Amino acid sequence: MFIDVGAFIGYYVRMVDRLRKNARVVAVEPDPVNLQVLRNKVADCRNTVRIVPRAVWSKDDEEVEFYIGKLTHLKLGLSMWSSILHNERAAHLSGFVVKMKTIRLDTLINLEGVEAVDLVKMDVEGAELPILCDPTLDLSKVKNMIVEVHYN
């Protein structure tokens, strides 16, 4: 199983689809514009891709403000900078805010009903510390994890 937290438009989801036959894939993407592109991009994947339109966070089922980034990616009208955090990403934000439900990473894993997750990729634009430093977070089912870290 592969879980892509901050799946953007599905680059890594599609890569796993090409490289691993019969892979279970979960793509988490809270940005509504990117989410629509993600749905279109993974529609022809041979593996089943479950899309979760939530923000991974340290608490479940909170309704939070999700700050939409400037639409800059390759002039496609997409944002790579959207974040649950405002202060750390303010220079890259568009000023648009949407309400978004949250989910904990371990809750997401447990909802899948698997014994192990082969890989979690996390790109959450500065929210990695609050997510991963939660002392109650259970990552015992995760074999490998790649995290893009933002230092500011």
CSV table of C-alpha atoms in Angstrom, one decimal:
chain,number,residue,atom,x,y,z
A,1,MET,CA,0.0,0.0,0.0
A,2,PHE,CA,1.1,3.5,-0.9
A,3,ILE,CA,-0.3,6.6,0.8
A,4,ASP,CA,0.4,10.0,-0.8
A,5,VAL,CA,-0.3,12.8,1.7
A,6,GLY,CA,-0.4,16.1,-0.2
A,7,ALA,CA,-0.9,14.3,-3.5
A,8,PHE,CA,-1.1,17.5,-5.5
A,9,ILE,CA,-2.1,16.3,-9.0
A,10,GLY,CA,-0.9,12.7,-8.7
A,11,TYR,CA,2.7,12.6,-9.9
A,12,TYR,CA,3.7,9.9,-7.4
A,13,VAL,CA,0.3,8.1,-7.6
A,14,ARG,CA,0.8,7.6,-11.3
A,15,MET,CA,4.4,6.6,-10.8
A,16,VAL,CA,3.3,3.8,-8.3
A,17,ASP,CA,0.6,2.8,-10.8
A,18,ARG,CA,3.2,2.3,-13.5
A,19,LEU,CA,5.7,0.5,-11.3
A,20,ARG,CA,3.6,-1.7,-9.1
A,21,LYS,CA,0.8,-3.9,-10.4
A,22,ASN,CA,-2.1,-4.5,-8.0
A,23,ALA,CA,-1.0,-1.7,-5.6
A,24,ARG,CA,-3.4,-0.2,-3.2
A,25,VAL,CA,-3.1,3.6,-3.3
A,26,VAL,CA,-4.6,6.4,-1.2
A,27,ALA,CA,-4.1,10.0,-2.4
A,28,VAL,CA,-4.9,12.7,0.2
A,29,GLU,CA,-5.3,16.2,-1.3
A,30,PRO,CA,-7.3,19.1,0.4
A,31,ASP,CA,-6.8,21.8,-2.2
A,32,PRO,CA,-10.1,21.8,-4.2
A,33,VAL,CA,-8.6,22.9,-7.6
A,34,ASN,CA,-5.7,20.4,-7.3
A,35,LEU,CA,-8.2,17.8,-6.2
A,36,GLN,CA,-10.2,18.0,-9.4
A,37,VAL,CA,-7.1,17.7,-11.5
A,38,LEU,CA,-6.0,14.8,-9.4
A,39,ARG,CA,-9.3,13.0,-10.0
A,40,ASN,CA,-8.9,13.4,-13.7
A,41,LYS,CA,-5.2,12.3,-13.7
A,42,VAL,CA,-5.8,9.1,-11.9
A,43,ALA,CA,-9.1,8.1,-13.6
A,44,ASP,CA,-7.2,5.8,-16.0
A,45,CYS,CA,-4.9,4.2,-13.4
A,46,ARG,CA,-4.9,0.4,-13.5
A,47,ASN,CA,-4.8,0.2,-9.7
A,48,THR,CA,-7.6,1.3,-7.4
A,49,VAL,CA,-6.8,4.8,-6.2
A,50,ARG,CA,-8.9,6.1,-3.3
A,51,ILE,CA,-8.9,9.9,-3.0
A,52,VAL,CA,-9.4,11.5,0.4
A,53,PRO,CA,-10.3,15.2,0.2
A,54,ARG,CA,-9.1,16.2,3.7
A,55,ALA,CA,-6.2,17.8,5.4
A,56,VAL,CA,-3.9,15.5,7.4
A,57,TRP,CA,-3.5,17.0,10.8
A,58,SER,CA,-2.9,16.1,14.4
A,59,LYS,CA,-6.6,15.9,15.2
A,60,ASP,CA,-9.5,14.1,13.5
A,61,ASP,CA,-12.7,15.8,12.2
A,62,GLU,CA,-11.7,19.4,13.0
A,63,GLU,CA,-13.0,21.9,10.5
A,64,VAL,CA,-10.1,24.2,9.9
A,65,GLU,CA,-9.2,27.0,7.6
A,66,PHE,CA,-7.1,25.8,4.7
A,67,TYR,CA,-5.1,28.5,2.9
A,68,ILE,CA,-5.0,28.3,-0.8
A,69,GLY,CA,-1.6,29.0,-2.4
A,70,LYS,CA,-1.0,31.3,-5.4
A,71,LEU,CA,-1.8,29.7,-8.7
A,72,THR,CA,1.7,29.4,-10.1
A,73,HIS,CA,2.5,25.8,-11.1
A,74,LEU,CA,3.6,25.7,-14.7
A,75,LYS,CA,1.0,28.3,-15.6
A,76,LEU,CA,-1.7,25.6,-15.3
A,77,GLY,CA,-3.6,27.5,-12.6
A,78,LEU,CA,-2.6,25.1,-9.9
A,79,SER,CA,-1.0,25.7,-6.5
A,80,MET,CA,1.8,23.8,-4.9
A,81,TRP,CA,1.8,26.1,-1.8
A,82,SER,CA,-1.6,25.5,-0.1
A,83,SER,CA,-1.4,24.8,3.6
A,84,ILE,CA,-3.2,24.4,6.8
A,85,LEU,CA,-0.7,26.8,8.3
A,86,HIS,CA,-0.9,30.5,7.5
A,87,ASN,CA,2.1,32.2,9.0
A,88,GLU,CA,4.8,29.9,7.7
A,89,ARG,CA,3.5,30.0,4.1
A,90,ALA,CA,2.1,33.6,3.9
A,91,ALA,CA,4.3,34.7,1.1
A,92,HIS,CA,3.0,31.9,-1.2
A,93,LEU,CA,-0.7,32.3,-0.3
A,94,SER,CA,-3.4,33.7,-2.6
A,95,GLY,CA,-5.7,35.1,0.1
A,96,PHE,CA,-8.4,32.4,-0.6
A,97,VAL,CA,-9.4,30.3,2.3
A,98,VAL,CA,-11.6,27.2,2.4
A,99,LYS,CA,-13.0,25.2,5.3
A,100,MET,CA,-11.6,21.7,5.4
A,101,LYS,CA,-12.1,18.6,7.6
A,102,THR,CA,-9.0,17.1,9.1
A,103,ILE,CA,-7.9,13.5,9.5
A,104,ARG,CA,-5.0,12.0,11.5
A,105,LEU,CA,-2.5,10.0,9.6
A,106,ASP,CA,-2.9,6.9,11.8
A,107,THR,CA,-6.7,7.2,11.5
A,108,LEU,CA,-6.3,7.2,7.7
A,109,ILE,CA,-4.1,4.1,7.9
A,110,ASN,CA,-6.5,2.3,10.2
A,111,LEU,CA,-9.5,3.1,8.0
A,112,GLU,CA,-7.8,1.2,5.2
A,113,GLY,CA,-7.8,-2.0,7.3
A,114,VAL,CA,-4.3,-3.0,6.3
A,115,GLU,CA,-1.6,-4.7,8.4
A,116,ALA,CA,1.2,-2.6,6.8
A,117,VAL,CA,1.8,0.4,4.6
A,118,ASP,CA,4.8,0.0,2.3
A,119,LEU,CA,5.3,3.8,1.8
A,120,VAL,CA,3.9,7.1,3.0
A,121,LYS,CA,4.9,10.2,1.1
A,122,MET,CA,4.2,13.4,2.9
A,123,ASP,CA,4.3,16.9,1.4
A,124,VAL,CA,2.2,19.1,3.6
A,125,GLU,CA,3.8,22.6,3.2
A,126,GLY,CA,5.0,23.2,6.7
A,127,ALA,CA,2.5,21.1,8.7
A,128,GLU,CA,4.8,18.1,9.0
A,129,LEU,CA,6.0,18.9,12.6
A,130,PRO,CA,2.5,19.3,14.2
A,131,ILE,CA,1.5,16.1,12.4
A,132,LEU,CA,4.5,13.9,13.2
A,133,CYS,CA,5.4,15.3,16.7
A,134,ASP,CA,2.0,14.3,18.1
A,135,PRO,CA,3.0,11.8,20.9
A,136,THR,CA,-0.1,9.7,20.4
A,137,LEU,CA,0.6,9.2,16.6
A,138,ASP,CA,0.9,5.5,15.9
A,139,LEU,CA,3.1,4.8,12.8
A,140,SER,CA,3.8,1.1,13.7
A,141,LYS,CA,2.2,-0.1,10.4
A,142,VAL,CA,4.3,2.2,8.3
A,143,LYS,CA,7.4,0.5,6.8
A,144,ASN,CA,8.9,3.5,4.9
A,145,MET,CA,8.2,7.2,4.9
A,146,ILE,CA,9.4,10.1,2.8
A,147,VAL,CA,8.7,13.6,4.2
A,148,GLU,CA,9.4,16.9,2.5
A,149,VAL,CA,10.4,19.2,5.3
A,150,HIS,CA,9.8,23.0,5.4
A,151,TYR,CA,12.0,24.8,7.9
A,152,ASN,CA,10.1,28.1,8.2
